[in-house]
PDB file of N, CA and C in Angstrom:
ATOM      1  N   MET P   1     -16.296 -11.568 -13.720  1.00  0.00           N
ATOM      2  CA  MET P   1     -16.340 -11.726 -15.453  1.00  0.00           C
ATOM      3  C   MET P   1     -15.927 -10.199 -15.689  1.00  0.00           C
ATOM      4  N   ALA P   2     -14.861 -10.063 -16.587  1.00  0.00           N
ATOM      5  CA  ALA P   2     -14.951  -8.794 -17.314  1.00  0.00           C
ATOM      6  C   ALA P   2     -15.713  -8.569 -18.795  1.00  0.00           C
ATOM      7  N   ASN P   3     -16.212  -7.035 -18.994  1.00  0.00           N
ATOM      8  CA  ASN P   3     -16.969  -7.263 -19.912  1.00  0.00           C
ATOM      9  C   ASN P   3     -16.176  -5.855 -20.443  1.00  0.00           C
ATOM     10  N   GLU P   4     -15.672  -6.088 -21.599  1.00  0.00           N
ATOM     11  CA  GLU P   4     -15.037  -4.749 -22.321  1.00  0.00           C
ATOM     12  C   GLU P   4     -16.145  -4.352 -23.158  1.00  0.00           C
ATOM     13  N   ASN P   5     -16.837  -3.005 -22.770  1.00  0.00           N
ATOM     14  CA  ASN P   5     -17.864  -2.199 -23.627  1.00  0.00           C
ATOM     15  C   ASN P   5     -17.618  -1.920 -24.825  1.00  0.00           C
ATOM     16  N   ASN P   6     -16.069  -1.959 -24.986  1.00  0.00           N
ATOM     17  CA  ASN P   6     -15.853  -1.537 -26.611  1.00  0.00           C
ATOM     18  C   ASN P   6     -14.525  -1.771 -26.991  1.00  0.00           C
ATOM     19  N   LYS P   7     -14.550  -3.058 -27.436  1.00  0.00           N
ATOM     20  CA  LYS P   7     -13.358  -3.534 -27.997  1.00  0.00           C
ATOM     21  C   LYS P   7     -12.700  -3.017 -28.655  1.00  0.00           C
ATOM     22  N   LYS P   8     -12.941  -2.128 -30.057  1.00  0.00           N
ATOM     23  CA  LYS P   8     -12.589  -1.541 -30.932  1.00  0.00           C
ATOM     24  C   LYS P   8     -11.866  -0.130 -30.245  1.00  0.00           C
ATOM     25  N   GLN P   9     -12.211   0.479 -29.384  1.00  0.00           N
ATOM     26  CA  GLN P   9     -11.565   1.153 -28.649  1.00  0.00           C
ATOM     27  C   GLN P   9     -10.975   1.080 -27.075  1.00  0.00           C
ATOM     28  N   PRO P  10      -9.495   0.889 -27.263  1.00  0.00           N
ATOM     29  CA  PRO P  10      -8.911   0.227 -26.130  1.00  0.00           C
ATOM     30  C   PRO P  10      -9.016   1.256 -24.766  1.00  0.00           C
ATOM     31  N   SER P  11      -9.447   2.469 -24.884  1.00  0.00           N
ATOM     32  CA  SER P  11      -9.718   3.152 -23.708  1.00  0.00           C
ATOM     33  C   SER P  11     -10.997   3.006 -23.111  1.00  0.00           C
ATOM     34  N   GLY P  12     -12.074   2.360 -23.789  1.00  0.00           N
ATOM     35  CA  GLY P  12     -13.168   2.167 -23.063  1.00  0.00           C
ATOM     36  C   GLY P  12     -13.020   1.443 -21.861  1.00  0.00           C
ATOM     37  N   PRO P  13     -14.052   1.931 -20.812  1.00  0.00           N
ATOM     38  CA  PRO P  13     -14.333   0.954 -19.384  1.00  0.00           C
ATOM     39  C   PRO P  13     -14.326   0.084 -19.512  1.00  0.00           C
ATOM     40  N   ILE P  14     -13.598  -1.040 -18.869  1.00  0.00           N
ATOM     41  CA  ILE P  14     -13.857  -2.494 -18.054  1.00  0.00           C
ATOM     42  C   ILE P  14     -14.648  -2.871 -17.370  1.00  0.00           C
ATOM     43  N   ALA P  15     -16.076  -3.262 -17.338  1.00  0.00           N
ATOM     44  CA  ALA P  15     -17.050  -3.482 -16.278  1.00  0.00           C
ATOM     45  C   ALA P  15     -16.364  -4.986 -16.157  1.00  0.00           C
ATOM     46  N   ILE P  16     -16.641  -4.863 -14.668  1.00  0.00           N
ATOM     47  CA  ILE P  16     -16.394  -6.079 -13.596  1.00  0.00           C
ATOM     48  C   ILE P  16     -17.714  -6.637 -13.312  1.00  0.00           C
ATOM     49  N   THR P  17     -18.293  -7.604 -13.383  1.00  0.00           N
ATOM     50  CA  THR P  17     -19.390  -7.800 -12.984  1.00  0.00           C
ATOM     51  C   THR P  17     -19.591  -9.211 -12.073  1.00  0.00           C
ATOM     52  N   GLY P  18     -19.987  -9.629 -11.189  1.00  0.00           N
ATOM     53  CA  GLY P  18     -20.495 -10.849 -10.444  1.00  0.00           C
ATOM     54  C   GLY P  18     -19.207 -10.904  -9.811  1.00  0.00           C
ATOM     55  N   GLU P  19     -18.286 -12.131  -9.691  1.00  0.00           N
ATOM     56  CA  GLU P  19     -17.276 -12.169  -8.417  1.00  0.00           C
ATOM     57  C   GLU P  19     -15.938 -11.252  -8.905  1.00  0.00           C
ATOM     58  N   LEU P  20     -15.287 -11.133  -7.594  1.00  0.00           N
ATOM     59  CA  LEU P  20     -14.283 -10.523  -8.241  1.00  0.00           C
ATOM     60  C   LEU P  20     -13.600 -11.076  -7.139  1.00  0.00           C
ATOM     61  N   THR P  21     -12.942 -12.435  -6.600  1.00  0.00           N
ATOM     62  CA  THR P  21     -12.644 -13.534  -6.010  1.00  0.00           C
ATOM     63  C   THR P  21     -11.328 -14.430  -6.572  1.00  0.00           C
ATOM     64  N   ILE P  22     -11.019 -15.278  -5.453  1.00  0.00           N
ATOM     65  CA  ILE P  22      -9.898 -16.253  -5.903  1.00  0.00           C
ATOM     66  C   ILE P  22     -10.608 -17.065  -6.859  1.00  0.00           C
ATOM     67  N   TYR P  23     -11.704 -17.240  -6.938  1.00  0.00           N
ATOM     68  CA  TYR P  23     -12.101 -18.337  -7.972  1.00  0.00           C
ATOM     69  C   TYR P  23     -12.092 -17.452  -9.509  1.00  0.00           C
ATOM     70  N   THR P  24     -11.852 -16.004  -9.950  1.00  0.00           N
ATOM     71  CA  THR P  24     -12.037 -15.469 -11.048  1.00  0.00           C
ATOM     72  C   THR P  24     -10.725 -14.658 -11.149  1.00  0.00           C
ATOM     73  N   ALA P  25      -9.799 -14.433 -10.134  1.00  0.00           N
ATOM     74  CA  ALA P  25      -9.064 -13.434 -10.061  1.00  0.00           C
ATOM     75  C   ALA P  25      -7.840 -13.794 -11.356  1.00  0.00           C
ATOM     76  N   LEU P  26      -7.516 -14.908 -11.490  1.00  0.00           N
ATOM     77  CA  LEU P  26      -6.490 -15.243 -12.374  1.00  0.00           C
ATOM     78  C   LEU P  26      -7.048 -15.238 -13.853  1.00  0.00           C
ATOM     79  N   GLU P  27      -8.305 -15.516 -14.272  1.00  0.00           N
ATOM     80  CA  GLU P  27      -8.905 -15.297 -15.511  1.00  0.00           C
ATOM     81  C   GLU P  27      -8.687 -13.518 -15.819  1.00  0.00           C
ATOM     82  N   LEU P  28      -9.099 -13.023 -14.484  1.00  0.00           N
ATOM     83  CA  LEU P  28      -9.593 -11.541 -15.050  1.00  0.00           C
ATOM     84  C   LEU P  28      -7.962 -10.793 -15.019  1.00  0.00           C
ATOM     85  N   LYS P  29      -6.865 -11.552 -14.166  1.00  0.00           N
ATOM     86  CA  LYS P  29      -5.885 -11.178 -14.180  1.00  0.00           C
ATOM     87  C   LYS P  29      -5.122 -10.518 -15.945  1.00  0.00           C
ATOM     88  N   ASP P  30      -5.340 -11.057 -16.521  1.00  0.00           N
ATOM     89  CA  ASP P  30      -4.791 -11.044 -18.286  1.00  0.00           C
ATOM     90  C   ASP P  30      -5.306 -10.252 -18.676  1.00  0.00           C
ATOM     91  N   THR P  31      -7.083 -10.174 -18.418  1.00  0.00           N
ATOM     92  CA  THR P  31      -7.916  -9.285 -19.439  1.00  0.00           C
ATOM     93  C   THR P  31      -7.500  -7.882 -18.661  1.00  0.00           C
ATOM     94  N   LEU P  32      -7.327  -7.838 -17.398  1.00  0.00           N
ATOM     95  CA  LEU P  32      -7.066  -6.124 -16.907  1.00  0.00           C
ATOM     96  C   LEU P  32      -5.646  -5.758 -17.474  1.00  0.00           C
ATOM     97  N   LEU P  33      -4.856  -6.769 -17.221  1.00  0.00           N
ATOM     98  CA  LEU P  33      -3.398  -6.394 -17.957  1.00  0.00           C
ATOM     99  C   LEU P  33      -3.364  -6.061 -19.035  1.00  0.00           C
ATOM    100  N   ASP P  34      -3.900  -6.554 -20.353  1.00  0.00           N
ATOM    101  CA  ASP P  34      -4.251  -6.617 -21.428  1.00  0.00           C
ATOM    102  C   ASP P  34      -4.909  -5.098 -21.716  1.00  0.00           C
ATOM    103  N   GLY P  35      -5.870  -4.679 -21.086  1.00  0.00           N
ATOM    104  CA  GLY P  35      -6.167  -3.719 -21.077  1.00  0.00           C
ATOM    105  C   GLY P  35      -5.540  -2.836 -20.705  1.00  0.00           C
ATOM    106  N   LEU P  36      -5.042  -2.708 -19.681  1.00  0.00           N
ATOM    107  CA  LEU P  36      -3.707  -1.371 -19.548  1.00  0.00           C
ATOM    108  C   LEU P  36      -2.560  -1.237 -20.397  1.00  0.00           C
ATOM    109  N   ALA P  37      -2.352  -2.399 -21.146  1.00  0.00           N
ATOM    110  CA  ALA P  37      -1.198  -2.227 -21.876  1.00  0.00           C
ATOM    111  C   ALA P  37      -1.799  -1.731 -23.120  1.00  0.00           C
ATOM    112  N   ALA P  38      -2.831  -1.960 -23.740  1.00  0.00           N
ATOM    113  CA  ALA P  38      -3.804  -1.338 -25.003  1.00  0.00           C
ATOM    114  C   ALA P  38      -4.231   0.431 -24.938  1.00  0.00           C
ATOM    115  N   SER P  39      -3.867   0.873 -23.738  1.00  0.00           N
ATOM    116  CA  SER P  39      -4.373   2.320 -23.586  1.00  0.00           C
ATOM    117  C   SER P  39      -3.566   3.183 -22.812  1.00  0.00           C
ATOM    118  N   GLU P  40      -3.302   4.258 -22.766  1.00  0.00           N
ATOM    119  CA  GLU P  40      -3.040   5.142 -21.730  1.00  0.00           C
ATOM    120  C   GLU P  40      -3.362   5.593 -20.435  1.00  0.00           C
ATOM    121  N   GLU P  41      -4.833   5.336 -20.804  1.00  0.00           N
ATOM    122  CA  GLU P  41      -5.737   5.359 -19.479  1.00  0.00           C
ATOM    123  C   GLU P  41      -6.770   4.346 -19.091  1.00  0.00           C
ATOM    124  N   LEU P  42      -7.009   4.089 -18.462  1.00  0.00           N
ATOM    125  CA  LEU P  42      -7.928   2.589 -18.355  1.00  0.00           C
ATOM    126  C   LEU P  42      -9.256   2.956 -17.102  1.00  0.00           C
ATOM    127  N   GLU P  43     -10.084   2.604 -17.214  1.00  0.00           N
ATOM    128  CA  GLU P  43     -11.392   2.535 -16.524  1.00  0.00           C
ATOM    129  C   GLU P  43     -11.964   1.427 -16.197  1.00  0.00           C
ATOM    130  N   LEU P  44     -11.949   1.090 -14.851  1.00  0.00           N
ATOM    131  CA  LEU P  44     -12.267  -0.417 -14.111  1.00  0.00           C
ATOM    132  C   LEU P  44     -13.181   0.196 -13.575  1.00  0.00           C
ATOM    133  N   ASP P  45     -14.789  -0.217 -13.902  1.00  0.00           N
ATOM    134  CA  ASP P  45     -16.277  -0.115 -13.632  1.00  0.00           C
ATOM    135  C   ASP P  45     -16.538  -1.359 -13.028  1.00  0.00           C
ATOM    136  N   LEU P  46     -16.548  -0.850 -11.090  1.00  0.00           N
ATOM    137  CA  LEU P  46     -16.690  -1.985 -10.248  1.00  0.00           C
ATOM    138  C   LEU P  46     -18.554  -2.466  -9.678  1.00  0.00           C
ATOM    139  N   SER P  47     -19.299  -1.419 -10.300  1.00  0.00           N
ATOM    140  CA  SER P  47     -20.603  -1.263  -9.823  1.00  0.00           C
ATOM    141  C   SER P  47     -21.310  -2.746  -9.940  1.00  0.00           C
ATOM    142  N   GLY P  48     -20.676  -3.410 -10.627  1.00  0.00           N
ATOM    143  CA  GLY P  48     -21.281  -4.846 -10.807  1.00  0.00           C
ATOM    144  C   GLY P  48     -20.863  -5.630 -10.021  1.00  0.00           C
ATOM    145  N   VAL P  49     -20.023  -5.436  -9.139  1.00  0.00           N
ATOM    146  CA  VAL P  49     -19.094  -6.847  -8.632  1.00  0.00           C
ATOM    147  C   VAL P  49     -20.166  -6.901  -7.313  1.00  0.00           C
ATOM    148  N   GLY P  50     -20.434  -8.254  -7.328  1.00  0.00           N
ATOM    149  CA  GLY P  50     -21.265  -8.641  -6.131  1.00  0.00           C
ATOM    150  C   GLY P  50     -20.562  -9.443  -4.809  1.00  0.00           C
ATOM    151  N   GLU P  51     -19.581 -10.118  -5.462  1.00  0.00           N
ATOM    152  CA  GLU P  51     -18.779 -10.649  -4.304  1.00  0.00           C
ATOM    153  C   GLU P  51     -17.380 -10.451  -4.488  1.00  0.00           C
ATOM    154  N   PHE P  52     -16.668 -10.000  -3.265  1.00  0.00           N
ATOM    155  CA  PHE P  52     -15.255  -9.341  -3.665  1.00  0.00           C
ATOM    156  C   PHE P  52     -14.365  -9.945  -2.498  1.00  0.00           C
ATOM    157  N   ASP P  53     -13.191 -10.593  -2.620  1.00  0.00           N
ATOM    158  CA  ASP P  53     -12.817 -11.086  -1.156  1.00  0.00           C
ATOM    159  C   ASP P  53     -11.017 -10.607  -1.520  1.00  0.00           C
ATOM    160  N   ALA P  54     -10.307 -10.999  -0.431  1.00  0.00           N
ATOM    161  CA  ALA P  54      -8.869 -10.954  -0.511  1.00  0.00           C
ATOM    162  C   ALA P  54      -7.960 -10.934  -1.894  1.00  0.00           C
ATOM    163  N   ALA P  55      -8.049 -12.076  -2.691  1.00  0.00           N
ATOM    164  CA  ALA P  55      -7.534 -12.119  -3.824  1.00  0.00           C
ATOM    165  C   ALA P  55      -8.234 -11.216  -4.927  1.00  0.00           C
ATOM    166  N   GLY P  56      -9.532 -10.946  -4.871  1.00  0.00           N
ATOM    167  CA  GLY P  56      -9.631  -9.949  -5.902  1.00  0.00           C
ATOM    168  C   GLY P  56      -8.958  -8.198  -5.598  1.00  0.00           C
ATOM    169  N   LEU P  57      -9.153  -7.961  -4.100  1.00  0.00           N
ATOM    170  CA  LEU P  57      -8.506  -7.069  -3.536  1.00  0.00           C
ATOM    171  C   LEU P  57      -6.719  -6.751  -4.191  1.00  0.00           C
ATOM    172  N   GLN P  58      -6.333  -8.262  -3.932  1.00  0.00           N
ATOM    173  CA  GLN P  58      -4.845  -8.752  -4.149  1.00  0.00           C
ATOM    174  C   GLN P  58      -4.630  -7.947  -5.932  1.00  0.00           C
ATOM    175  N   LEU P  59      -5.682  -8.733  -6.789  1.00  0.00           N
ATOM    176  CA  LEU P  59      -5.459  -8.475  -8.127  1.00  0.00           C
ATOM    177  C   LEU P  59      -5.662  -6.363  -8.607  1.00  0.00           C
ATOM    178  N   LEU P  60      -6.317  -6.082  -8.017  1.00  0.00           N
ATOM    179  CA  LEU P  60      -6.463  -4.718  -7.911  1.00  0.00           C
ATOM    180  C   LEU P  60      -5.254  -3.795  -7.470  1.00  0.00           C
ATOM    181  N   VAL P  61      -5.061  -4.079  -6.512  1.00  0.00           N
ATOM    182  CA  VAL P  61      -3.492  -3.246  -5.980  1.00  0.00           C
ATOM    183  C   VAL P  61      -2.752  -3.822  -7.218  1.00  0.00           C
ATOM    184  N   MET P  62      -2.439  -5.316  -7.488  1.00  0.00           N
ATOM    185  CA  MET P  62      -1.273  -5.265  -8.443  1.00  0.00           C
ATOM    186  C   MET P  62      -1.511  -4.294 -10.062  1.00  0.00           C
ATOM    187  N   VAL P  63      -2.727  -4.560 -10.652  1.00  0.00           N
ATOM    188  CA  VAL P  63      -3.252  -4.119 -11.812  1.00  0.00           C
ATOM    189  C   VAL P  63      -2.715  -2.114 -11.429  1.00  0.00           C
ATOM    190  N   LYS P  64      -3.241  -1.635 -10.367  1.00  0.00           N
ATOM    191  CA  LYS P  64      -2.645   0.290  -9.850  1.00  0.00           C
ATOM    192  C   LYS P  64      -1.342  -0.003  -9.990  1.00  0.00           C
ATOM    193  N   GLN P  65      -0.585  -0.706  -9.125  1.00  0.00           N
ATOM    194  CA  GLN P  65       1.021  -0.762  -9.355  1.00  0.00           C
ATOM    195  C   GLN P  65       1.294  -0.890 -10.434  1.00  0.00           C
ATOM    196  N   GLN P  66       1.192  -1.674 -11.129  1.00  0.00           N
ATOM    197  CA  GLN P  66       1.730  -1.872 -12.610  1.00  0.00           C
ATOM    198  C   GLN P  66       1.279  -0.687 -13.380  1.00  0.00           C
ATOM    199  N   ALA P  67       0.000  -0.244 -13.024  1.00  0.00           N
ATOM    200  CA  ALA P  67      -0.106   1.138 -13.945  1.00  0.00           C
ATOM    201  C   ALA P  67       0.761   2.354 -13.705  1.00  0.00           C
ATOM    202  N   THR P  68       1.353   2.288 -12.558  1.00  0.00           N
ATOM    203  CA  THR P  68       2.100   3.177 -11.776  1.00  0.00           C
ATOM    204  C   THR P  68       3.372   3.067 -12.585  1.00  0.00           C
ATOM    205  N   VAL P  69       3.930   2.012 -12.758  1.00  0.00           N
ATOM    206  CA  VAL P  69       5.045   1.271 -13.349  1.00  0.00           C
ATOM    207  C   VAL P  69       5.292   2.012 -14.352  1.00  0.00           C
ATOM    208  N   LEU P  70       4.236   1.963 -15.371  1.00  0.00           N
ATOM    209  CA  LEU P  70       3.633   2.170 -16.843  1.00  0.00           C
ATOM    210  C   LEU P  70       3.686   3.293 -17.215  1.00  0.00           C
ATOM    211  N   GLY P  71       3.556   4.182 -16.160  1.00  0.00           N
ATOM    212  CA  GLY P  71       2.955   5.206 -16.217  1.00  0.00           C
ATOM    213  C   GLY P  71       1.750   5.977 -16.655  1.00  0.00           C
ATOM    214  N   LYS P  72       0.989   4.912 -16.657  1.00  0.00           N
ATOM    215  CA  LYS P  72      -0.570   5.052 -17.219  1.00  0.00           C
ATOM    216  C   LYS P  72      -1.217   5.343 -16.119  1.00  0.00           C
ATOM    217  N   ILE P  73      -2.859   5.605 -16.078  1.00  0.00           N
ATOM    218  CA  ILE P  73      -3.873   6.083 -16.002  1.00  0.00           C
ATOM    219  C   ILE P  73      -4.732   5.094 -15.333  1.00  0.00           C
ATOM    220  N   LEU P  74      -4.913   4.895 -14.549  1.00  0.00           N
ATOM    221  CA  LEU P  74      -5.674   3.812 -13.986  1.00  0.00           C
ATOM    222  C   LEU P  74      -7.052   4.377 -13.225  1.00  0.00           C
ATOM    223  N   ARG P  75      -8.410   4.208 -13.317  1.00  0.00           N
ATOM    224  CA  ARG P  75      -9.470   4.578 -12.468  1.00  0.00           C
ATOM    225  C   ARG P  75     -10.362   3.844 -12.216  1.00  0.00           C
ATOM    226  N   PHE P  76     -10.829   3.636 -10.936  1.00  0.00           N
ATOM    227  CA  PHE P  76     -11.928   2.768 -10.403  1.00  0.00           C
ATOM    228  C   PHE P  76     -13.080   3.403 -10.620  1.00  0.00           C
ATOM    229  N   THR P  77     -13.973   3.156 -11.156  1.00  0.00           N
ATOM    230  CA  THR P  77     -15.391   3.774 -10.786  1.00  0.00           C
ATOM    231  C   THR P  77     -16.573   2.845  -9.964  1.00  0.00           C
ATOM    232  N   GLY P  78     -17.674   3.630  -9.671  1.00  0.00           N
ATOM    233  CA  GLY P  78     -18.821   2.469  -9.677  1.00  0.00           C
ATOM    234  C   GLY P  78     -18.632   1.914  -8.712  1.00  0.00           C
ATOM    235  N   HIS P  79     -18.139   1.826  -7.459  1.00  0.00           N
ATOM    236  CA  HIS P  79     -17.658   0.923  -6.497  1.00  0.00           C
ATOM    237  C   HIS P  79     -18.943   0.261  -5.775  1.00  0.00           C
ATOM    238  N   SER P  80     -19.269  -0.824  -6.045  1.00  0.00           N
ATOM    239  CA  SER P  80     -20.600  -1.721  -5.471  1.00  0.00           C
ATOM    240  C   SER P  80     -20.133  -1.272  -3.924  1.00  0.00           C
ATOM    241  N   PRO P  81     -21.698  -1.894  -3.322  1.00  0.00           N
ATOM    242  CA  PRO P  81     -21.505  -1.784  -1.768  1.00  0.00           C
ATOM    243  C   PRO P  81     -20.235  -2.654  -1.305  1.00  0.00           C
ATOM    244  N   VAL P  82     -19.942  -4.199  -1.674  1.00  0.00           N
ATOM    245  CA  VAL P  82     -19.194  -5.027  -1.497  1.00  0.00           C
ATOM    246  C   VAL P  82     -17.560  -4.540  -1.511  1.00  0.00           C
ATOM    247  N   VAL P  83     -17.124  -3.941  -2.581  1.00  0.00           N
ATOM    248  CA  VAL P  83     -16.020  -3.372  -3.094  1.00  0.00           C
ATOM    249  C   VAL P  83     -15.957  -1.999  -1.637  1.00  0.00           C
ATOM    250  N   LEU P  84     -16.635  -1.154  -1.602  1.00  0.00           N
ATOM    251  CA  LEU P  84     -16.505  -0.249  -0.730  1.00  0.00           C
ATOM    252  C   LEU P  84     -16.470  -0.910   0.864  1.00  0.00           C
ATOM    253  N   GLU P  85     -17.141  -2.055   1.152  1.00  0.00           N
ATOM    254  CA  GLU P  85     -16.954  -2.694   2.754  1.00  0.00           C
ATOM    255  C   GLU P  85     -15.504  -3.162   2.556  1.00  0.00           C
ATOM    256  N   LEU P  86     -15.028  -3.872   1.766  1.00  0.00           N
ATOM    257  CA  LEU P  86     -13.842  -4.280   1.698  1.00  0.00           C
ATOM    258  C   LEU P  86     -12.456  -3.292   2.040  1.00  0.00           C
ATOM    259  N   LEU P  87     -12.434  -2.201   0.972  1.00  0.00           N
ATOM    260  CA  LEU P  87     -11.502  -1.071   0.508  1.00  0.00           C
ATOM    261  C   LEU P  87     -11.662  -0.297   2.382  1.00  0.00           C
ATOM    262  N   ASP P  88     -12.843  -0.290   2.643  1.00  0.00           N
ATOM    263  CA  ASP P  88     -12.628   0.517   3.844  1.00  0.00           C
ATOM    264  C   ASP P  88     -12.254  -0.543   4.874  1.00  0.00           C
ATOM    265  N   LEU P  89     -12.355  -1.985   5.124  1.00  0.00           N
ATOM    266  CA  LEU P  89     -12.070  -2.893   6.327  1.00  0.00           C
ATOM    267  C   LEU P  89     -10.272  -2.715   5.840  1.00  0.00           C
ATOM    268  N   SER P  90      -9.944  -2.573   4.909  1.00  0.00           N
ATOM    269  CA  SER P  90      -8.301  -2.948   4.119  1.00  0.00           C
ATOM    270  C   SER P  90      -7.783  -1.615   4.768  1.00  0.00           C
ATOM    271  N   GLY P  91      -8.566  -0.557   4.841  1.00  0.00           N
ATOM    272  CA  GLY P  91      -7.700   0.459   5.049  1.00  0.00           C
ATOM    273  C   GLY P  91      -7.149   0.877   3.851  1.00  0.00           C
ATOM    274  N   LEU P  92      -7.627   0.780   2.410  1.00  0.00           N
ATOM    275  CA  LEU P  92      -6.777   0.878   1.205  1.00  0.00           C
ATOM    276  C   LEU P  92      -7.528   1.840   0.578  1.00  0.00           C
ATOM    277  N   ALA P  93      -8.297   2.439   0.940  1.00  0.00           N
ATOM    278  CA  ALA P  93      -8.802   3.156   0.079  1.00  0.00           C
ATOM    279  C   ALA P  93      -8.143   4.247  -0.781  1.00  0.00           C
ATOM    280  N   GLY P  94      -7.665   5.302   0.019  1.00  0.00           N
ATOM    281  CA  GLY P  94      -6.240   6.058   0.204  1.00  0.00           C
ATOM    282  C   GLY P  94      -5.400   5.846  -0.803  1.00  0.00           C
ATOM    283  N   PHE P  95      -5.015   3.919  -0.882  1.00  0.00           N
ATOM    284  CA  PHE P  95      -3.873   3.619  -1.931  1.00  0.00           C
ATOM    285  C   PHE P  95      -4.594   3.822  -2.962  1.00  0.00           C
ATOM    286  N   PHE P  96      -5.783   3.504  -3.679  1.00  0.00           N
ATOM    287  CA  PHE P  96      -6.087   3.628  -5.030  1.00  0.00           C
ATOM    288  C   PHE P  96      -6.454   5.267  -5.177  1.00  0.00           C
ATOM    289  N   GLY P  97      -6.648   6.172  -4.201  1.00  0.00           N
ATOM    290  CA  GLY P  97      -6.381   7.460  -4.862  1.00  0.00           C
ATOM    291  C   GLY P  97      -7.674   7.632  -5.787  1.00  0.00           C
ATOM    292  N   ASP P  98      -9.145   7.017  -5.667  1.00  0.00           N
ATOM    293  CA  ASP P  98     -10.080   7.133  -6.452  1.00  0.00           C
ATOM    294  C   ASP P  98     -11.282   7.623  -5.527  1.00  0.00           C
ATOM    295  N   PRO P  99     -12.043   8.922  -5.799  1.00  0.00           N
ATOM    296  CA  PRO P  99     -12.792   9.386  -5.083  1.00  0.00           C
ATOM    297  C   PRO P  99     -14.111   8.537  -4.318  1.00  0.00           C
ATOM    298  N   LEU P 100     -14.446   8.040  -3.072  1.00  0.00           N
ATOM    299  CA  LEU P 100     -15.050   7.338  -2.744  1.00  0.00           C
ATOM    300  C   LEU P 100     -15.935   7.796  -1.838  1.00  0.00           C
ATOM    301  N   LEU P 101     -17.441   7.329  -1.408  1.00  0.00           N
ATOM    302  CA  LEU P 101     -18.189   8.044  -0.693  1.00  0.00           C
ATOM    303  C   LEU P 101     -18.637   6.676   0.221  1.00  0.00           C
ATOM    304  N   ILE P 102     -18.308   6.936   1.451  1.00  0.00           N
ATOM    305  CA  ILE P 102     -18.517   5.876   2.104  1.00  0.00           C
ATOM    306  C   ILE P 102     -19.405   6.267   3.391  1.00  0.00           C
ATOM    307  N   VAL P 103     -20.750   5.726   3.269  1.00  0.00           N
ATOM    308  CA  VAL P 103     -21.448   6.130   4.095  1.00  0.00           C
ATOM    309  C   VAL P 103     -22.103   5.313   5.637  1.00  0.00           C
ATOM    310  N   LYS P 104     -22.251   5.816   6.553  1.00  0.00           N
ATOM    311  CA  LYS P 104     -22.012   4.700   7.363  1.00  0.00           C
ATOM    312  C   LYS P 104     -23.477   4.749   8.012  1.00  0.00           C
ATOM    313  N   PRO P 105     -24.167   3.285   7.741  1.00  0.00           N
ATOM    314  CA  PRO P 105     -25.563   3.903   8.380  1.00  0.00           C
ATOM    315  C   PRO P 105     -25.769   3.955   9.725  1.00  0.00           C
ATOM    316  N   ILE P 106     -26.746   4.870   9.704  1.00  0.00           N
ATOM    317  CA  ILE P 106     -27.618   5.255  11.047  1.00  0.00           C
ATOM    318  C   ILE P 106     -28.136   4.272  11.821  1.00  0.00           C
ATOM    319  N   ARG P 107     -27.686   3.890  13.117  1.00  0.00           N
ATOM    320  CA  ARG P 107     -28.466   3.083  13.948  1.00  0.00           C
ATOM    321  C   ARG P 107     -29.127   3.707  14.570  1.00  0.00           C
ATOM    322  N   GLU P 108     -30.226   2.786  15.255  1.00  0.00           N
ATOM    323  CA  GLU P 108     -31.203   3.386  15.752  1.00  0.00           C
ATOM    324  C   GLU P 108     -30.788   3.755  17.493  1.00  0.00           C
ATOM    325  N   GLY P 109     -31.438   4.773  17.594  1.00  0.00           N
ATOM    326  CA  GLY P 109     -31.243   5.774  19.014  1.00  0.00           C
ATOM    327  C   GLY P 109     -29.886   6.401  18.712  1.00  0.00           C
ATOM    328  N   LYS P 110     -28.905   6.556  17.315  1.00  0.00           N
ATOM    329  CA  LYS P 110     -27.797   7.123  17.711  1.00  0.00           C
ATOM    330  C   LYS P 110     -27.567   8.011  16.550  1.00  0.00           C
ATOM    331  N   SER P 111     -27.195   9.257  16.703  1.00  0.00           N
ATOM    332  CA  SER P 111     -26.963   9.844  15.742  1.00  0.00           C
ATOM    333  C   SER P 111     -25.738   9.769  14.949  1.00  0.00           C
ATOM    334  N   ILE P 112     -25.159  10.766  14.059  1.00  0.00           N
ATOM    335  CA  ILE P 112     -23.981  10.774  13.161  1.00  0.00           C
ATOM    336  C   ILE P 112     -23.466  11.897  14.135  1.00  0.00           C
TER     337      ILE P 112
END
């Protein structure tokens, strides 16, 4: 579910909370594209994403590509642990170009 924090100011961040999955991707698509169309710069806050799947990842890829086509700036911030995990598994962290900190957990008996 997307939450536009400041609807009067189109450049305000859009916070995505809960699921970013096949069940919500279609609903979020219009919201994200509308936000992109209304602003030269758009920030998507992913800190509230609790579930993230390939359909959600495809949606973010599509929105990023659309921003590039339109010559607009799109930033992803506040990457939740599930978002970081799928970006790491997919190898697409570099595609998005946003600064990420992916910390590998320390396993007992092993050092980093």
